[in-house]
Tab-separated table of C-alpha atoms and ligand atoms in Angstrom:
chain	number	residue	atom	x	y	z
A	2	MET	CA	103.476	93.712	95.547
A	3	THR	CA	105.225	96.395	93.477
A	4	TRP	CA	108.105	94.223	90.994
A	5	ALA	CA	111.022	95.764	89.096
A	6	LEU	CA	111.792	95.134	85.676
A	7	VAL	CA	115.579	96.072	84.548
A	8	PRO	CA	116.273	95.543	80.724
A	9	ALA	CA	120.216	94.859	81.092
A	10	ALA	CA	120.479	92.937	77.755
A	11	GLY	CA	122.290	96.080	75.708
A	12	SER	CA	125.760	95.913	74.295
A	13	GLY	CA	126.263	99.470	74.794
A	14	ARG	CA	127.575	99.920	71.425
A	15	ARG	CA	127.183	103.469	71.720
A	16	PHE	CA	129.692	103.900	74.689
A	17	GLY	CA	132.205	101.632	72.946
A	18	GLY	CA	134.561	98.757	74.485
A	19	GLU	CA	134.882	95.349	75.271
A	20	VAL	CA	132.531	95.559	78.270
A	21	PRO	CA	128.630	96.471	77.862
A	22	LYS	CA	127.952	99.551	79.625
A	23	GLN	CA	125.964	98.580	82.704
A	24	TYR	CA	129.287	96.510	83.946
A	25	LEU	CA	131.429	99.445	83.804
A	26	HIS	CA	132.494	100.464	87.785
A	27	ALA	CA	131.625	103.840	89.078
A	28	ALA	CA	132.732	104.591	92.894
A	29	GLY	CA	133.619	100.445	93.509
A	30	LYS	CA	130.131	99.240	91.976
A	31	SER	CA	129.189	98.396	88.679
A	32	LEU	CA	126.430	100.587	86.915
A	33	ILE	CA	124.026	97.971	87.258
A	34	GLU	CA	124.556	97.382	91.032
A	35	HIS	CA	123.894	100.750	91.695
A	36	ALA	CA	120.950	100.575	90.246
A	37	LEU	CA	119.571	97.384	91.624
A	38	GLU	CA	120.449	98.580	94.876
A	39	ALA	CA	118.711	102.601	94.584
A	40	VAL	CA	115.921	100.041	93.445
A	41	LEU	CA	115.589	97.205	95.869
A	42	SER	CA	116.425	99.816	98.932
A	43	HIS	CA	112.945	101.709	98.216
A	44	PRO	CA	110.400	99.846	100.555
A	45	GLY	CA	107.666	99.547	98.020
A	46	ILE	CA	109.626	97.613	95.677
A	47	ASP	CA	109.174	93.794	96.377
A	48	GLY	CA	111.897	92.148	93.692
A	49	VAL	CA	113.572	92.880	90.393
A	50	VAL	CA	113.678	90.713	87.306
A	51	VAL	CA	116.628	91.536	85.414
A	52	ALA	CA	117.078	91.132	81.680
A	53	LEU	CA	119.722	89.942	80.565
A	54	ALA	CA	122.426	89.253	77.132
A	55	ALA	CA	122.233	85.396	76.389
A	56	ASP	CA	126.090	85.808	76.138
A	57	ASP	CA	126.809	87.795	79.070
A	58	ALA	CA	129.898	86.944	81.015
A	59	HIS	CA	129.765	89.718	83.733
A	60	TRP	CA	126.407	89.348	85.823
A	61	PRO	CA	127.839	88.898	89.080
A	62	GLY	CA	125.042	86.064	89.845
A	63	LEU	CA	123.385	88.152	92.366
A	64	THR	CA	120.073	86.068	93.428
A	65	SER	CA	118.687	88.957	96.007
A	66	LEU	CA	119.447	91.927	97.479
A	67	HIS	CA	118.537	93.711	100.758
A	68	GLY	CA	116.213	90.105	101.014
A	69	LYS	CA	114.476	91.027	98.181
A	70	PRO	CA	114.482	88.533	95.065
A	71	VAL	CA	116.564	89.425	92.214
A	72	LEU	CA	115.483	86.657	89.373
A	73	THR	CA	117.424	86.997	85.854
A	74	CYS	CA	115.593	86.138	82.401
A	75	ILE	CA	117.435	85.968	79.078
A	76	GLY	CA	116.770	89.397	76.919
A	77	GLY	CA	115.965	90.139	73.546
A	78	GLY	CA	117.370	92.474	70.414
A	79	GLU	CA	115.593	95.341	71.660
A	80	ARG	CA	115.174	97.044	74.855
A	81	ALA	CA	111.286	96.814	74.239
A	82	ASP	CA	112.340	92.899	73.600
A	83	SER	CA	114.066	92.643	77.004
A	84	VAL	CA	111.533	94.164	78.715
A	85	LEU	CA	108.729	91.528	77.049
A	86	ALA	CA	111.143	89.054	78.330
A	87	ALA	CA	111.130	90.522	82.214
A	88	LEU	CA	107.871	90.291	81.815
A	89	ARG	CA	107.316	87.061	81.239
A	90	GLY	CA	109.764	86.284	83.696
A	91	LEU	CA	107.692	87.148	86.825
A	92	PRO	CA	106.721	84.701	89.939
A	93	ALA	CA	103.266	84.075	89.481
A	94	GLY	CA	101.901	86.320	92.884
A	95	VAL	CA	102.723	88.986	90.819
A	96	ALA	CA	98.603	90.412	90.056
A	97	ASP	CA	98.037	91.636	86.724
A	98	ASP	CA	96.830	94.771	88.147
A	99	GLU	CA	100.253	95.365	90.142
A	100	LEU	CA	102.041	98.485	89.399
A	101	LEU	CA	105.572	98.143	88.287
A	102	LEU	CA	108.539	100.007	87.536
A	103	VAL	CA	110.829	99.780	84.615
A	104	HIS	CA	114.750	101.253	85.746
A	105	ASP	CA	117.296	101.431	83.217
A	106	ALA	CA	120.170	99.454	83.955
A	107	ALA	CA	122.616	101.831	83.272
A	108	ARG	CA	121.124	104.769	85.480
A	109	PRO	CA	122.837	104.338	88.487
A	110	HIS	CA	121.865	107.527	90.780
A	111	LEU	CA	118.160	107.142	91.181
A	112	HIS	CA	117.125	108.542	94.608
A	113	ALA	CA	114.458	107.078	97.016
A	114	ASP	CA	112.268	110.209	96.538
A	115	ASP	CA	111.721	109.925	93.045
A	116	ILE	CA	110.915	106.266	93.230
A	117	GLY	CA	108.296	107.297	95.630
A	118	ARG	CA	106.766	109.917	93.841
A	119	LEU	CA	106.622	108.190	91.050
A	120	ILE	CA	105.061	104.736	92.688
A	121	GLU	CA	102.370	107.733	94.056
A	122	ALA	CA	101.660	108.937	90.503
A	123	ALA	CA	101.053	105.738	88.875
A	124	ARG	CA	98.443	105.044	91.628
A	125	ASP	CA	96.348	107.960	90.529
A	126	CYS	CA	97.193	107.868	86.984
A	127	ILE	CA	95.592	104.897	85.256
A	128	ASP	CA	97.719	105.227	82.620
A	129	GLY	CA	100.968	105.239	84.586
A	130	ALA	CA	103.853	107.659	85.066
A	131	ILE	CA	107.717	108.351	84.397
A	132	LEU	CA	110.038	110.461	85.975
A	133	ALA	CA	111.194	112.936	83.374
A	134	ALA	CA	112.959	116.532	83.079
A	135	PRO	CA	112.135	119.552	81.329
A	136	VAL	CA	113.990	120.562	78.881
A	137	ARG	CA	116.511	123.417	79.436
A	138	ASP	CA	118.353	124.346	76.512
A	139	THR	CA	117.796	125.687	73.163
A	140	LEU	CA	116.997	123.168	70.640
A	141	LYS	CA	118.166	123.240	67.155
A	142	ARG	CA	117.132	121.415	64.363
A	143	SER	CA	119.820	120.288	61.659
A	144	ASP	CA	119.599	120.187	57.877
A	145	ALA	CA	121.887	117.464	55.704
A	146	ASP	CA	125.454	119.588	56.297
A	147	THR	CA	124.526	119.844	59.751
A	148	ARG	CA	123.673	123.382	59.714
A	149	ILE	CA	120.931	125.014	61.812
A	150	ALA	CA	117.530	124.478	59.932
A	151	ARG	CA	115.298	126.344	62.407
A	152	THR	CA	115.034	126.524	66.286
A	153	GLU	CA	112.543	124.459	67.605
A	154	PRO	CA	110.135	125.329	70.328
A	155	ARG	CA	110.994	123.445	73.522
A	156	ASP	CA	108.117	124.706	75.596
A	157	GLY	CA	106.286	121.773	77.154
A	158	LEU	CA	109.284	119.804	76.083
A	159	TRP	CA	110.667	116.808	78.434
A	160	ARG	CA	113.342	114.311	78.531
A	161	ALA	CA	111.509	110.685	79.308
A	162	LEU	CA	113.867	109.184	82.589
A	163	THR	CA	113.494	106.053	84.400
A	164	PRO	CA	111.930	104.360	86.602
A	165	GLN	CA	108.413	104.517	83.802
A	166	ALA	CA	105.665	102.364	86.514
A	167	PHE	CA	102.532	101.048	84.416
A	168	HIS	CA	100.301	98.017	86.084
A	169	ARG	CA	101.325	94.727	84.321
A	170	ASP	CA	98.524	94.066	82.036
A	171	LEU	CA	98.360	98.180	80.488
A	172	LEU	CA	101.987	97.149	80.089
A	173	LEU	CA	102.409	93.794	78.556
A	174	ARG	CA	99.563	94.886	75.924
A	175	ALA	CA	100.900	98.067	75.322
A	176	LEU	CA	104.701	96.488	74.430
A	177	LYS	CA	102.603	92.913	72.506
A	178	ALA	CA	100.892	96.036	70.270
A	179	ALA	CA	103.881	98.149	69.585
A	180	GLN	CA	105.937	94.157	68.546
A	181	ALA	CA	103.141	93.040	66.374
A	182	ASP	CA	102.942	96.352	64.358
A	183	GLY	CA	106.793	96.209	64.108
A	184	VAL	CA	107.534	99.759	66.139
A	185	VAL	CA	110.595	99.986	68.164
A	186	ALA	CA	109.014	101.578	71.094
A	187	THR	CA	112.397	103.279	73.009
A	188	ASP	CA	111.125	103.885	76.357
A	189	GLU	CA	107.519	102.103	77.671
A	190	ALA	CA	105.446	105.397	77.817
A	191	MET	CA	105.690	105.229	73.907
A	192	ALA	CA	104.566	101.882	73.425
A	193	VAL	CA	101.702	103.323	75.640
A	194	GLU	CA	100.940	106.276	74.089
A	195	ARG	CA	100.634	104.287	71.005
A	196	LEU	CA	97.736	102.906	72.454
A	197	GLY	CA	95.484	106.382	72.911
A	198	LEU	CA	96.492	106.702	76.559
A	199	HIS	CA	98.567	109.623	78.272
A	200	PRO	CA	101.174	108.242	81.421
A	201	ALA	CA	101.564	111.469	83.859
A	202	LEU	CA	104.906	112.992	83.810
A	203	VAL	CA	106.778	113.238	87.188
A	204	GLU	CA	109.347	115.863	87.444
A	205	GLY	CA	112.312	113.755	88.451
A	206	ARG	CA	116.123	114.762	89.691
A	207	GLU	CA	118.047	115.808	86.582
A	208	ASP	CA	120.723	113.729	88.230
A	209	ASN	CA	119.489	110.827	87.081
A	210	LEU	CA	121.689	110.102	84.362
A	211	LYS	CA	121.690	107.125	81.769
A	212	VAL	CA	125.190	106.422	81.086
A	213	THR	CA	125.764	106.558	77.461
A	214	THR	CA	129.247	108.387	77.082
A	215	PRO	CA	132.769	108.116	78.603
A	216	ALA	CA	132.020	111.625	79.768
A	217	ASP	CA	129.042	110.262	81.281
A	218	LEU	CA	130.633	107.500	83.616
A	219	ALA	CA	132.885	110.287	84.619
A	220	LEU	CA	129.661	112.718	86.072
A	221	ALA	CA	128.063	109.019	87.628
A	222	GLU	CA	131.216	108.425	89.290
A	223	PHE	CA	131.508	112.393	91.011
A	224	LEU	CA	127.755	111.955	91.723
A	225	LEU	CA	128.359	108.470	93.183
A	226	GLN	CA	131.407	109.419	94.986
A	227	GLY	CA	129.220	112.380	96.464
A	228	ARG	CA	126.475	110.270	97.718
A	229	ALA	CA	128.846	107.914	99.388
A	230	SER	CA	130.531	110.444	101.103
A	231	ARG	CA	127.554	112.396	102.553
B	327	LIG	O1	121.124	102.027	74.423
B	327	LIG	P1	120.322	102.262	75.656
B	327	LIG	O2	121.247	103.949	76.634
B	327	LIG	O3	118.717	102.789	75.240
B	327	LIG	O4	120.028	101.295	76.746
B	327	LIG	C1	119.096	101.306	77.935
B	327	LIG	C2	118.704	100.260	78.931
B	327	LIG	O5	118.322	99.456	77.761
B	327	LIG	C3	120.158	99.867	78.895
B	327	LIG	O6	120.306	99.053	80.390
B	327	LIG	C4	120.080	98.218	78.281
B	327	LIG	O7	121.168	97.588	78.640
B	327	LIG	C5	118.932	98.028	78.131
B	327	LIG	N1	118.519	97.161	76.892
B	327	LIG	C6	118.005	95.965	76.996
B	327	LIG	N2	118.038	95.089	75.852
B	327	LIG	C7	118.251	95.609	74.278
B	327	LIG	C8	118.338	97.343	74.165
B	327	LIG	C9	118.733	97.845	75.982
B	327	LIG	O8	117.638	94.989	77.697
B	327	LIG	N3	118.146	94.513	73.389
């Protein structure tokens, strides 16, 4: 059994506005509904636990999608706390050595091919695997006056995307260790890396964007409309 965990307890402060960004609409549905649709329509995924903010007034109350269970739990103050809460919300039938996929609620444009390749890679690599995209732009390091201090080499640099796939016991161990050490892991791989492990990088589609700004939302609308009309 392979389950997905979707942290959706963020307030989306960077986006601004009243509505948390995962509930903004694009192509007729909220971003989180697109994300859940993408994950649960994949035959390799059996169910999902969604971590919600305690005061969430927008959750549409889904309990199943594509005939698969949608469970919810209350998330935490940081993304990693929300993922830990979702881990604890898994049903009893999900064994310790099962693979789990963690996917951002604010990534609505995920393709089935990427999910399939990620699952395959995570079955081959005991340390887990993540979708990622090579950095294409030239990178500048700024000084305190927002002038260029230097150019950073981009060779071997990747942008971490989601989903990220790990075995349940490893993910739990990694997130608990980061929490105990007071380290805020901004993705699951970071927590796993801290254990001295090396998850695999799986090159994913560059249009698997995380909506963070109004410009991202416009791009998501464009991509999702394009998919709907195909
Ligand atoms: O803010 P950011 O874009 O990094 O959030 C990534 C994902 O983590 C979003 O789906 C957001 O709702 C979720 N999150 C969470 N709990 C938090 C902070 C973020 O579930 N405390």
